[in-house]
Amino acid sequence: MVPAASDFPPSGCDNWQKKNSLNSAPFMPDTRRMQNQKLNVLLLGSGGREHALASGLVSSPRLKKLYAAPGNPGIGELAELASMKITDHAAVVAFCKAHAIDFVVVGPEAPLVAGLVDDLSSAGIAAFGPSKFAAQLEGSKGFTKDICAKYNIPTAAYVRCHDQNSALAYLRKMGAPIVIKADGLAAGKGVTVAMAMGEAEAAVKAIFAGRFGGAECVIEEFLEGEEASFFVLCDGENLLPLATAQDHKRVGEGDTGPNTGGMGAYSPAACMTVALCAEVLETIIKPTVKALADMGHPYKGVLYAGIILTREGPKLIEYNARFGDPETQVLMPRLHSDLLELLWASAHSLKGKTVEWDSRAALTVVLAAKGYPGEVQKGSHINGLNQEFEKGVEVFHAGTALDGEALVANGGRVLNVTALGASIAEAQVRAYKAVDQIDWQGGFCRRDIGWRAIAK
Ligand code: AMP
Ligand code: GLY
C-alpha cells in the first residue's frame, strides 16, 4: 500500500519507535497485568469528536462495555449514557468505582485543564489525557510560548502582557496586522487576528475587561501560510504520530466571516508531506515533549499541533491537549488500528506501537443551526438519519437531543456528515450527497469543505 502523503511514519516502518523515543520507557507492570483484559471504558464529552471516538472504541476487541457522559443521542446508540456532571470530579470517580471502570477517555479540554486526569489517577483509575500541569499546553498560551522560547521551537514572536497599558503600548510599537490572544481557555473565541489597529486595541481592552476570565494576553507576530493539524500520541516519552487534517474555522464559504469551532475537515492534509511531518516532529513536537518531561510533568495523551506553513518553514500556532473537533470525525473513519489499544498505550506505554491508516481520504461537513456561531434556536426537527447512506458514509451527532421519539437540534454544531473517498474530491461529492439526503430546515452548512485541497 502506498501511504497517503501525510500519514507519518509510513505504515510498516516498525523501527520508528526505537529511533524516536526520548528515552527508553520502563515497561509498566499494570499494562502487563491488563494487557489482554477486557476494559470497561467511560468516555467523557458530548460532541461530534466523542461520537467519532465512540465509534472507534466499540469496534475494539478489548472493549467490555462503553459508558459515556453526558454523551448525545448518537453516542447513546453505542454506549450506556450516564448523567453525572463531568465538572464534578468526585461524581466521576464515584461513577467509575460503582461501574468498575478500567479506563476513562477524556474528550474535551476543559476537564483536562481542570485536573480531572490527576483526580482519577489519585483514585487509582487510568485515564487518557494529560495531567493538569501538562494540559497548560492548551490552557495557557503564555506557558506554551515560554516553552517555545526556551526550547527554540519555531513559532510567532510574542510578548506576554499583564496589564492593558503595556499591551496597548506594545501594539502601537508593532502596528497591524497583529494577533492578540487571551491567555486562558476561551472556547476558540479568545484569538483576534487584527488587520487594523482599532480591532487590535478593542481585543486587548476586551481581555483586560475580563471577557475571558483572566487578565493576561499574548500579543503575537502575524504569520502567513496554510494551516494544518498534526496529531501525535505521547506516553510521556515515546511518540506515535497519528495523522494530519485540515479544519475550516470560518463560518462562510471561501473562509470568510467569524471564526467557529470548525465547519468541516478532511484528512490527510495534502500540504503536510511526509518530509514536513518529519520536520514538525523534530523541531516542534519532540522538544515540547522533552520540555514537559524536563519539568517533571511528562505529557501523556494526544498532542494536537496547529501548524502554519510559512515561507521560513513550519511554525507552531498553538497546541491543543485533546483530539480536534471536527478533525476526529475524519481521523476515526481512516483508522484501521484498535483505537482503545492506542489510547490505553498512551496512558501506559507506546513502546512498539504502530498505527495503520486507510489510504483513502475522509471529509466531514458540519451541519450547524442557523445563526451559529451566534445565537441559535434549539428544538428544530431533524429527519432522514435512519436511512441507509452509501457505504463509507457516517453521520456523527454533536448538538442533538431527543424530544420524545423525535431528533431535534440542541446546540450550534449539530451533525457531522463524513465520507471516505479515493480522493478528497470524491469524499467531498459523497459527503454532500449524504448532506442532501438529510431533512433539517433549521440548519446550514458550508458547501466548499475541502476547497483548498481540491484546488491543488
Ligand atoms: P489559535 O486558537 O491559537 O489556534 O488561533 C485561532 C486561529 O487564529 C488560528 O487557526 C489561525 O488561523 C489564527 N492565528 C493564530 N495565531 C496566529 C498568528 N500568529 N498569525 C496568523 N494567524 C494566527
Ligand atoms: N478544530 C479545532 C479544535 O478542535 O480546536
Short mmCIF file of C-alpha atoms and ligand atoms in Angstrom, two decimals:
data_model
loop_
_atom_site.label_atom_id
_atom_site.label_comp_id
_atom_site.label_asym_id
_atom_site.label_seq_id
_atom_site.Cartn_x
_atom_site.Cartn_y
_atom_site.Cartn_z
CA MET A 1 0.00 0.00 0.00
CA VAL A 2 1.33 3.45 -0.86
CA PRO A 3 0.86 5.57 2.26
CA ALA A 4 -1.17 8.76 1.93
CA ALA A 5 1.09 11.82 1.74
CA SER A 6 0.74 12.78 5.36
CA ASP A 7 0.41 9.51 7.21
CA PHE A 8 3.61 9.50 9.13
CA PRO A 9 5.58 7.38 9.61
CA PRO A 10 4.63 5.32 6.56
CA SER A 11 2.88 2.11 7.59
CA GLY A 12 5.27 -0.74 8.21
CA CYS A 13 8.10 1.48 9.46
CA ASP A 14 8.36 -0.51 12.66
CA ASN A 15 11.81 0.64 13.72
CA TRP A 16 10.45 4.10 14.05
CA GLN A 17 9.64 3.85 17.75
CA LYS A 18 13.13 2.70 18.61
CA LYS A 19 14.68 5.74 16.98
CA ASN A 20 12.17 8.21 18.26
CA SER A 21 11.71 7.64 21.96
CA LEU A 22 13.21 10.37 24.10
CA ASN A 23 14.41 7.69 26.47
CA SER A 24 13.77 4.01 26.70
CA ALA A 25 10.49 3.70 28.59
CA PRO A 26 10.33 1.30 31.52
CA PHE A 27 7.70 -1.36 30.97
CA MET A 28 4.68 -0.54 33.12
CA PRO A 29 3.69 -3.52 35.27
CA ASP A 30 -0.03 -2.74 35.28
CA THR A 31 -0.04 -2.65 31.47
CA ARG A 32 1.27 -6.20 31.50
CA ARG A 33 -1.33 -7.24 34.05
CA MET A 34 -4.14 -5.75 32.00
CA GLN A 35 -2.68 -6.45 28.58
CA ASN A 36 -5.34 -8.86 27.42
CA GLN A 37 -8.02 -7.98 29.91
CA LYS A 38 -11.25 -6.54 28.56
CA LEU A 39 -11.91 -3.00 29.70
CA ASN A 40 -14.93 -1.08 30.93
CA VAL A 41 -14.49 2.38 29.45
CA LEU A 42 -16.08 5.72 30.31
CA LEU A 43 -15.98 8.30 27.51
CA LEU A 44 -16.47 11.94 28.57
CA GLY A 45 -17.90 14.60 26.27
CA SER A 46 -20.91 15.21 24.05
CA GLY A 47 -19.68 16.42 20.66
CA GLY A 48 -19.05 15.01 17.21
CA ARG A 49 -15.50 14.23 18.35
CA GLU A 50 -16.81 11.98 21.10
CA HIS A 51 -19.31 10.25 18.78
CA ALA A 52 -16.42 9.50 16.40
CA LEU A 53 -14.27 8.24 19.31
CA ALA A 54 -17.17 6.09 20.50
CA SER A 55 -17.44 4.53 17.03
CA GLY A 56 -13.73 3.63 17.22
CA LEU A 57 -13.93 2.32 20.78
CA VAL A 58 -16.88 -0.01 20.14
CA SER A 59 -15.01 -1.77 17.36
CA SER A 60 -12.20 -2.73 19.75
CA PRO A 61 -11.99 -6.39 20.77
CA ARG A 62 -10.60 -5.09 24.11
CA LEU A 63 -13.85 -3.32 25.00
CA LYS A 64 -16.06 -4.93 27.59
CA LYS A 65 -18.61 -2.14 27.97
CA LEU A 66 -18.71 1.51 26.93
CA TYR A 67 -20.30 4.20 29.08
CA ALA A 68 -20.47 7.88 28.13
CA ALA A 69 -21.26 11.10 29.97
CA PRO A 70 -23.04 13.26 29.10
CA GLY A 71 -23.00 11.93 25.51
CA ASN A 72 -25.63 12.66 22.88
CA PRO A 73 -28.28 10.58 21.09
CA GLY A 74 -25.75 9.30 18.53
CA ILE A 75 -23.34 8.20 21.26
CA GLY A 76 -26.35 6.72 23.10
CA GLU A 77 -26.69 4.17 20.28
CA LEU A 78 -23.18 2.89 21.07
CA ALA A 79 -22.80 3.41 24.81
CA GLU A 80 -24.79 3.48 28.02
CA LEU A 81 -25.22 7.16 28.88
CA ALA A 82 -24.62 8.41 32.40
CA SER A 83 -25.96 11.71 33.61
CA MET A 84 -23.35 12.91 36.13
CA LYS A 85 -21.75 16.33 35.67
CA ILE A 86 -18.23 15.93 34.40
CA THR A 87 -17.19 19.11 36.19
CA ASP A 88 -17.87 17.24 39.45
CA HIS A 89 -14.71 15.15 39.71
CA ALA A 90 -15.85 13.35 42.84
CA ALA A 91 -19.01 12.26 40.98
CA VAL A 92 -16.93 10.96 38.06
CA VAL A 93 -14.67 9.00 40.43
CA ALA A 94 -17.72 7.60 42.26
CA PHE A 95 -19.28 6.54 38.94
CA CYS A 96 -16.05 4.79 37.93
CA LYS A 97 -15.91 2.90 41.21
CA ALA A 98 -19.58 1.92 41.07
CA HIS A 99 -19.29 0.64 37.48
CA ALA A 100 -15.82 -0.94 37.67
CA ILE A 101 -14.47 1.46 35.03
CA ASP A 102 -10.94 0.49 33.98
CA PHE A 103 -10.24 3.43 31.71
CA VAL A 104 -11.62 6.94 31.23
CA VAL A 105 -11.25 8.65 27.84
CA VAL A 106 -11.50 12.42 28.23
CA GLY A 107 -12.70 14.10 25.02
CA PRO A 108 -12.79 17.88 25.63
CA GLU A 109 -10.12 20.21 27.02
CA ALA A 110 -11.96 21.74 30.00
CA PRO A 111 -11.82 18.64 32.25
CA LEU A 112 -8.13 18.17 31.39
CA VAL A 113 -7.27 21.76 32.30
CA ALA A 114 -9.37 21.37 35.48
CA GLY A 115 -7.24 18.37 36.54
CA LEU A 116 -9.69 15.50 36.09
CA VAL A 117 -6.95 13.09 35.00
CA ASP A 118 -4.98 13.89 38.19
CA ASP A 119 -8.07 13.24 40.34
CA LEU A 120 -8.79 9.96 38.54
CA SER A 121 -5.18 8.91 38.88
CA SER A 122 -5.23 9.67 42.64
CA ALA A 123 -8.24 7.37 42.85
CA GLY A 124 -6.31 4.62 41.00
CA ILE A 125 -8.27 4.97 37.74
CA ALA A 126 -6.38 5.04 34.43
CA ALA A 127 -7.32 7.81 32.02
CA PHE A 128 -6.44 9.03 28.54
CA GLY A 129 -5.25 12.63 28.53
CA PRO A 130 -2.63 14.86 30.12
CA SER A 131 -2.36 15.97 33.73
CA LYS A 132 -3.49 19.45 34.77
CA PHE A 133 0.08 20.71 34.57
CA ALA A 134 0.73 19.28 31.10
CA ALA A 135 -2.68 20.45 29.82
CA GLN A 136 -1.39 24.00 30.24
CA LEU A 137 -0.04 23.50 26.72
CA GLU A 138 -3.63 24.23 25.69
CA GLY A 139 -4.83 26.09 28.79
CA SER A 140 -2.22 28.84 28.78
CA LYS A 141 -0.89 30.44 25.61
CA GLY A 142 1.84 32.13 27.69
CA PHE A 143 3.01 28.79 29.16
CA THR A 144 3.36 27.32 25.67
CA LYS A 145 5.09 30.37 24.22
CA ASP A 146 7.63 30.36 27.05
CA ILE A 147 8.43 26.71 26.29
CA CYS A 148 8.86 27.59 22.62
CA ALA A 149 11.26 30.37 23.54
CA LYS A 150 13.31 28.19 25.90
CA TYR A 151 13.50 25.16 23.56
CA ASN A 152 13.92 27.11 20.33
CA ILE A 153 10.65 25.84 18.85
CA PRO A 154 9.65 27.77 15.72
CA THR A 155 6.59 29.93 16.41
CA ALA A 156 5.44 33.55 16.07
CA ALA A 157 7.45 36.14 18.03
CA TYR A 158 5.44 37.19 21.10
CA VAL A 159 5.15 39.12 24.33
CA ARG A 160 3.05 38.29 27.40
CA CYS A 161 1.22 41.33 28.78
CA HIS A 162 -0.25 41.52 32.28
CA ASP A 163 -1.79 44.99 32.07
CA GLN A 164 -3.71 46.94 29.46
CA ASN A 165 -1.36 49.89 29.19
CA SER A 166 1.72 47.86 28.40
CA ALA A 167 -0.30 45.78 25.91
CA LEU A 168 -1.57 48.90 24.12
CA ALA A 169 1.92 50.42 24.10
CA TYR A 170 3.34 47.25 22.52
CA LEU A 171 0.58 47.23 19.88
CA ARG A 172 1.37 50.81 18.92
CA LYS A 173 5.04 49.98 18.63
CA MET A 174 4.44 46.92 16.39
CA GLY A 175 1.45 48.07 14.28
CA ALA A 176 -1.08 45.86 12.44
CA PRO A 177 -1.52 43.15 11.26
CA ILE A 178 -1.02 41.58 14.66
CA VAL A 179 -2.53 38.75 16.71
CA ILE A 180 -3.99 39.09 20.23
CA LYS A 181 -4.73 36.02 22.34
CA ALA A 182 -6.46 35.73 25.72
CA ASP A 183 -4.25 33.59 27.95
CA GLY A 184 -6.78 31.01 29.21
CA LEU A 185 -9.32 28.64 27.62
CA ALA A 186 -11.77 30.64 25.53
CA ALA A 187 -13.68 28.02 23.50
CA GLY A 188 -11.98 29.16 20.30
CA LYS A 189 -13.07 32.78 20.78
CA GLY A 190 -10.03 34.23 22.51
CA VAL A 191 -7.91 34.90 19.40
CA THR A 192 -8.16 38.07 17.31
CA VAL A 193 -6.19 38.29 14.08
CA ALA A 194 -6.31 42.07 13.77
CA MET A 195 -5.69 43.55 10.36
CA ALA A 196 -6.17 47.10 11.71
CA MET A 197 -5.07 48.86 14.89
CA GLY A 198 -8.63 49.64 16.09
CA GLU A 199 -9.51 45.95 16.09
CA ALA A 200 -6.30 45.10 17.94
CA GLU A 201 -6.94 47.71 20.64
CA ALA A 202 -10.54 46.54 21.08
CA ALA A 203 -9.33 42.95 21.53
CA VAL A 204 -6.82 44.00 24.22
CA LYS A 205 -9.47 46.04 26.05
CA ALA A 206 -11.94 43.12 25.96
CA ILE A 207 -9.35 40.81 27.54
CA PHE A 208 -8.48 43.26 30.33
CA ALA A 209 -12.19 43.96 30.92
CA GLY A 210 -12.31 40.27 31.92
CA ARG A 211 -14.22 38.94 28.91
CA PHE A 212 -12.26 35.69 29.02
CA GLY A 213 -11.99 35.46 32.77
CA GLY A 214 -8.30 36.31 33.02
CA ALA A 215 -6.11 39.35 32.87
CA GLU A 216 -3.26 38.30 30.65
CA CYS A 217 -2.81 38.33 26.92
CA VAL A 218 -0.23 37.19 24.45
CA ILE A 219 0.49 39.50 21.52
CA GLU A 220 1.99 37.75 18.53
CA GLU A 221 3.59 38.45 15.24
CA PHE A 222 1.12 37.82 12.35
CA LEU A 223 2.15 34.75 10.33
CA GLU A 224 1.01 33.90 6.83
CA GLY A 225 0.69 30.43 5.35
CA GLU A 226 -1.51 27.38 5.01
CA GLU A 227 -2.60 25.78 8.29
CA ALA A 228 -2.82 22.10 9.16
CA SER A 229 -3.44 19.97 12.24
CA PHE A 230 -0.97 17.25 13.22
CA PHE A 231 -1.92 14.66 15.86
CA VAL A 232 0.67 12.73 17.87
CA LEU A 233 0.10 10.29 20.71
CA CYS A 234 2.52 10.59 23.64
CA ASP A 235 3.09 8.43 26.72
CA GLY A 236 5.41 10.92 28.42
CA GLU A 237 8.49 9.87 26.47
CA ASN A 238 7.58 7.81 23.40
CA LEU A 239 5.75 9.41 20.48
CA LEU A 240 3.43 7.83 17.94
CA PRO A 241 2.49 10.21 15.11
CA LEU A 242 -1.10 9.66 14.03
CA ALA A 243 -2.22 11.68 11.01
CA THR A 244 -2.87 15.13 9.64
CA ALA A 245 -6.08 17.00 8.87
CA GLN A 246 -7.28 20.42 7.83
CA ASP A 247 -10.09 22.27 9.54
CA HIS A 248 -12.26 25.13 8.19
CA LYS A 249 -12.58 27.62 11.04
CA ARG A 250 -14.55 30.41 9.38
CA VAL A 251 -18.32 30.14 9.14
CA GLY A 252 -18.57 31.27 5.49
CA GLU A 253 -17.57 29.84 2.16
CA GLY A 254 -14.12 30.86 0.91
CA ASP A 255 -13.02 31.10 4.58
CA THR A 256 -14.96 34.27 5.32
CA GLY A 257 -16.95 35.51 8.32
CA PRO A 258 -16.37 34.88 12.02
CA ASN A 259 -14.36 32.02 13.49
CA THR A 260 -16.22 28.92 14.68
CA GLY A 261 -15.29 25.68 16.41
CA GLY A 262 -14.80 24.26 12.88
CA MET A 263 -17.21 23.85 9.95
CA GLY A 264 -15.65 20.83 8.29
CA ALA A 265 -12.38 18.97 7.87
CA TYR A 266 -10.54 16.44 5.77
CA SER A 267 -7.67 14.05 6.26
CA PRO A 268 -4.92 13.73 5.21
CA ALA A 269 -3.87 17.37 4.77
CA ALA A 270 -2.33 17.45 1.31
CA CYS A 271 0.12 20.21 2.30
CA MET A 272 1.70 18.13 5.10
CA THR A 273 4.10 15.94 3.15
CA VAL A 274 5.99 13.14 4.88
CA ALA A 275 9.09 15.40 4.93
CA LEU A 276 7.15 18.24 6.59
CA CYS A 277 5.66 15.85 9.16
CA ALA A 278 9.19 14.67 10.00
CA GLU A 279 10.36 18.29 10.34
CA VAL A 280 7.44 19.20 12.62
CA LEU A 281 8.15 16.16 14.73
CA GLU A 282 11.83 17.03 15.13
CA THR A 283 11.62 20.80 15.54
CA ILE A 284 8.28 21.23 17.32
CA ILE A 285 6.80 18.08 18.89
CA LYS A 286 9.90 16.38 20.30
CA PRO A 287 11.30 19.49 22.03
CA THR A 288 7.86 20.14 23.55
CA VAL A 289 7.55 16.63 24.94
CA LYS A 290 11.12 16.93 26.26
CA ALA A 291 10.26 20.25 27.91
CA LEU A 292 7.34 18.75 29.81
CA ALA A 293 9.45 15.75 30.83
CA ASP A 294 12.23 18.12 32.00
CA MET A 295 9.65 19.99 34.09
CA GLY A 296 8.76 16.72 35.82
CA HIS A 297 5.30 16.52 34.22
CA PRO A 298 5.57 14.20 31.23
CA TYR A 299 2.94 14.75 28.57
CA LYS A 300 0.56 11.82 28.10
CA GLY A 301 -2.36 11.85 25.70
CA VAL A 302 -2.76 13.27 22.24
CA LEU A 303 -0.85 16.38 21.29
CA TYR A 304 -2.69 18.30 18.61
CA ALA A 305 -0.33 20.78 16.99
CA GLY A 306 -1.83 23.61 14.95
CA ILE A 307 0.87 24.23 12.34
CA ILE A 308 1.27 27.07 9.86
CA LEU A 309 3.47 26.55 6.81
CA THR A 310 5.31 29.84 6.46
CA ARG A 311 7.94 30.76 3.91
CA GLU A 312 10.54 30.15 6.62
CA GLY A 313 9.20 26.65 7.33
CA PRO A 314 6.56 25.12 9.59
CA LYS A 315 5.77 27.03 12.79
CA LEU A 316 3.58 26.25 15.78
CA ILE A 317 0.37 28.30 16.01
CA GLU A 318 -0.99 26.57 19.08
CA TYR A 319 -1.27 23.28 20.94
CA ASN A 320 -4.42 21.50 21.98
CA ALA A 321 -4.27 18.81 24.62
CA ARG A 322 -7.01 16.65 23.07
CA PHE A 323 -8.32 15.45 19.73
CA GLY A 324 -9.71 18.07 17.34
CA ASP A 325 -13.36 18.60 16.59
CA PRO A 326 -14.21 18.13 13.67
CA GLU A 327 -10.81 16.58 12.81
CA THR A 328 -11.53 13.42 14.83
CA GLN A 329 -14.57 12.84 12.63
CA VAL A 330 -12.18 12.34 9.69
CA LEU A 331 -9.42 10.54 11.60
CA MET A 332 -11.59 7.78 13.05
CA PRO A 333 -13.08 6.52 9.75
CA ARG A 334 -9.50 6.23 8.40
CA LEU A 335 -8.07 4.42 11.44
CA HIS A 336 -7.53 0.70 10.92
CA SER A 337 -5.73 0.08 14.21
CA ASP A 338 -7.50 -0.59 17.50
CA LEU A 339 -8.33 2.83 19.00
CA LEU A 340 -8.75 1.53 22.54
CA GLU A 341 -5.33 -0.21 22.39
CA LEU A 342 -3.72 3.04 21.22
CA LEU A 343 -5.36 5.26 23.86
CA TRP A 344 -4.56 2.73 26.60
CA ALA A 345 -0.96 2.60 25.38
CA SER A 346 -0.75 6.39 25.51
CA ALA A 347 -1.72 6.26 29.18
CA HIS A 348 0.84 3.47 29.85
CA SER A 349 3.48 2.76 27.20
CA LEU A 350 3.53 3.34 23.45
CA LYS A 351 6.70 1.32 23.06
CA GLY A 352 6.48 -0.86 19.97
CA LYS A 353 3.10 0.51 18.90
CA THR A 354 2.38 1.26 15.27
CA VAL A 355 -0.71 2.60 13.59
CA GLU A 356 -2.39 1.71 10.30
CA TRP A 357 -4.48 4.09 8.23
CA ASP A 358 -6.88 3.65 5.37
CA SER A 359 -5.18 5.06 2.30
CA ARG A 360 -8.45 6.76 1.28
CA ALA A 361 -9.26 10.35 2.23
CA ALA A 362 -12.07 11.32 4.58
CA LEU A 363 -14.04 14.56 4.57
CA THR A 364 -16.63 15.81 7.04
CA VAL A 365 -19.20 18.57 6.64
CA VAL A 366 -20.56 20.20 9.80
CA LEU A 367 -24.29 20.96 9.80
CA ALA A 368 -24.88 23.84 12.19
CA ALA A 369 -28.04 25.51 13.46
CA LYS A 370 -28.94 28.74 11.65
CA GLY A 371 -27.34 31.68 13.45
CA TYR A 372 -24.19 29.77 14.51
CA PRO A 373 -21.63 30.92 15.73
CA GLY A 374 -24.04 33.50 17.21
CA GLU A 375 -27.36 32.81 18.92
CA VAL A 376 -29.13 29.68 17.67
CA GLN A 377 -32.62 28.34 18.11
CA LYS A 378 -32.93 24.91 19.65
CA GLY A 379 -35.64 22.34 19.03
CA SER A 380 -35.95 22.20 15.21
CA HIS A 381 -36.66 18.68 13.94
CA ILE A 382 -34.05 16.63 12.06
CA ASN A 383 -35.29 13.85 9.76
CA GLY A 384 -33.67 11.34 7.46
CA LEU A 385 -30.90 9.94 9.66
CA ASN A 386 -32.40 6.46 9.79
CA GLN A 387 -31.99 5.81 6.08
CA GLU A 388 -29.18 3.74 4.56
CA PHE A 389 -26.42 6.06 3.41
CA GLU A 390 -23.78 4.96 0.91
CA LYS A 391 -21.07 2.63 2.22
CA GLY A 392 -18.29 4.69 3.85
CA VAL A 393 -20.66 7.46 4.96
CA GLU A 394 -21.14 8.10 8.68
CA VAL A 395 -23.15 10.78 10.44
CA PHE A 396 -21.77 11.82 13.81
CA HIS A 397 -24.01 13.68 16.23
CA ALA A 398 -22.91 16.78 18.14
CA GLY A 399 -25.62 19.14 19.46
CA THR A 400 -28.62 16.84 19.10
CA ALA A 401 -31.26 15.79 21.62
CA LEU A 402 -34.31 13.55 21.71
CA ASP A 403 -37.72 15.16 22.14
CA GLY A 404 -39.75 12.03 22.75
CA GLU A 405 -39.03 9.97 19.65
CA ALA A 406 -38.01 12.98 17.55
CA LEU A 407 -34.41 14.04 16.98
CA VAL A 408 -34.02 17.80 17.45
CA ALA A 409 -31.24 20.36 17.29
CA ASN A 410 -29.82 21.26 20.68
CA GLY A 411 -26.72 23.36 20.02
CA GLY A 412 -24.62 25.26 17.49
CA ARG A 413 -22.78 22.49 15.65
CA VAL A 414 -25.33 19.69 15.34
CA LEU A 415 -24.24 16.96 12.89
CA ASN A 416 -21.07 15.90 11.07
CA VAL A 417 -21.59 14.13 7.76
CA THR A 418 -18.43 12.18 6.94
CA ALA A 419 -17.49 10.21 3.84
CA LEU A 420 -14.48 8.24 2.66
CA GLY A 421 -13.33 8.58 -0.95
CA ALA A 422 -10.42 7.64 -3.20
CA SER A 423 -9.52 11.35 -3.19
CA ILE A 424 -10.63 14.40 -1.21
CA ALA A 425 -12.72 15.42 -4.23
CA GLU A 426 -14.53 12.08 -4.23
CA ALA A 427 -15.05 12.17 -0.46
CA GLN A 428 -16.47 15.68 -0.87
CA VAL A 429 -19.01 14.59 -3.50
CA ARG A 430 -20.10 11.65 -1.35
CA ALA A 431 -20.36 13.74 1.84
CA TYR A 432 -22.52 16.43 0.18
CA LYS A 433 -24.73 13.77 -1.40
CA ALA A 434 -25.43 12.46 2.12
CA VAL A 435 -25.91 16.02 3.43
CA ASP A 436 -28.64 16.50 0.82
CA GLN A 437 -30.40 13.35 2.00
CA ILE A 438 -30.89 14.86 5.48
CA ASP A 439 -34.01 16.91 6.07
CA TRP A 440 -33.31 19.67 8.59
CA GLN A 441 -34.89 23.04 7.91
CA GLY A 442 -33.16 24.70 10.88
CA GLY A 443 -29.62 24.01 9.71
CA PHE A 444 -26.98 25.14 7.24
CA CYS A 445 -23.51 24.10 6.14
CA ARG A 446 -20.61 25.41 4.09
CA ARG A 447 -20.74 23.96 0.57
CA ASP A 448 -16.98 24.22 -0.07
CA ILE A 449 -15.34 21.98 2.54
CA GLY A 450 -12.10 20.69 1.02
CA TRP A 451 -11.75 23.52 -1.49
CA ARG A 452 -8.10 24.19 -0.75
CA ALA A 453 -7.00 20.57 -1.30
CA ILE A 454 -9.21 20.19 -4.37
CA ALA A 455 -7.85 23.42 -5.89
CA LYS A 456 -4.37 21.85 -5.73
P1 AMP B 1 -5.47 29.51 17.94
O1 AMP B 1 -6.68 29.41 18.83
O2 AMP B 1 -4.23 29.95 18.60
O3 AMP B 1 -5.34 28.31 17.02
O4 AMP B 1 -5.87 30.64 16.86
C1 AMP B 1 -7.03 30.55 16.09
C2 AMP B 1 -6.71 30.91 14.66
O5 AMP B 1 -6.15 32.22 14.62
C3 AMP B 1 -5.64 30.01 14.03
O6 AMP B 1 -6.16 28.83 13.50
C4 AMP B 1 -5.07 30.92 12.97
O7 AMP B 1 -5.90 30.92 11.82
C5 AMP B 1 -5.15 32.28 13.61
N1 AMP B 1 -3.86 32.63 14.22
C6 AMP B 1 -3.43 32.35 15.47
N2 AMP B 1 -2.18 32.82 15.66
C7 AMP B 1 -1.82 33.41 14.52
C8 AMP B 1 -0.64 34.11 14.08
N3 AMP B 1 0.40 34.31 14.91
N4 AMP B 1 -0.62 34.60 12.82
C9 AMP B 1 -1.67 34.45 11.99
N5 AMP B 1 -2.81 33.82 12.35
C10 AMP B 1 -2.89 33.30 13.58
N1 GLY B 2 -10.92 22.03 15.20
C1 GLY B 2 -10.44 22.94 16.17
C2 GLY B 2 -10.35 22.40 17.51
O1 GLY B 2 -10.66 21.26 17.78
O2 GLY B 2 -9.91 23.15 18.39
#
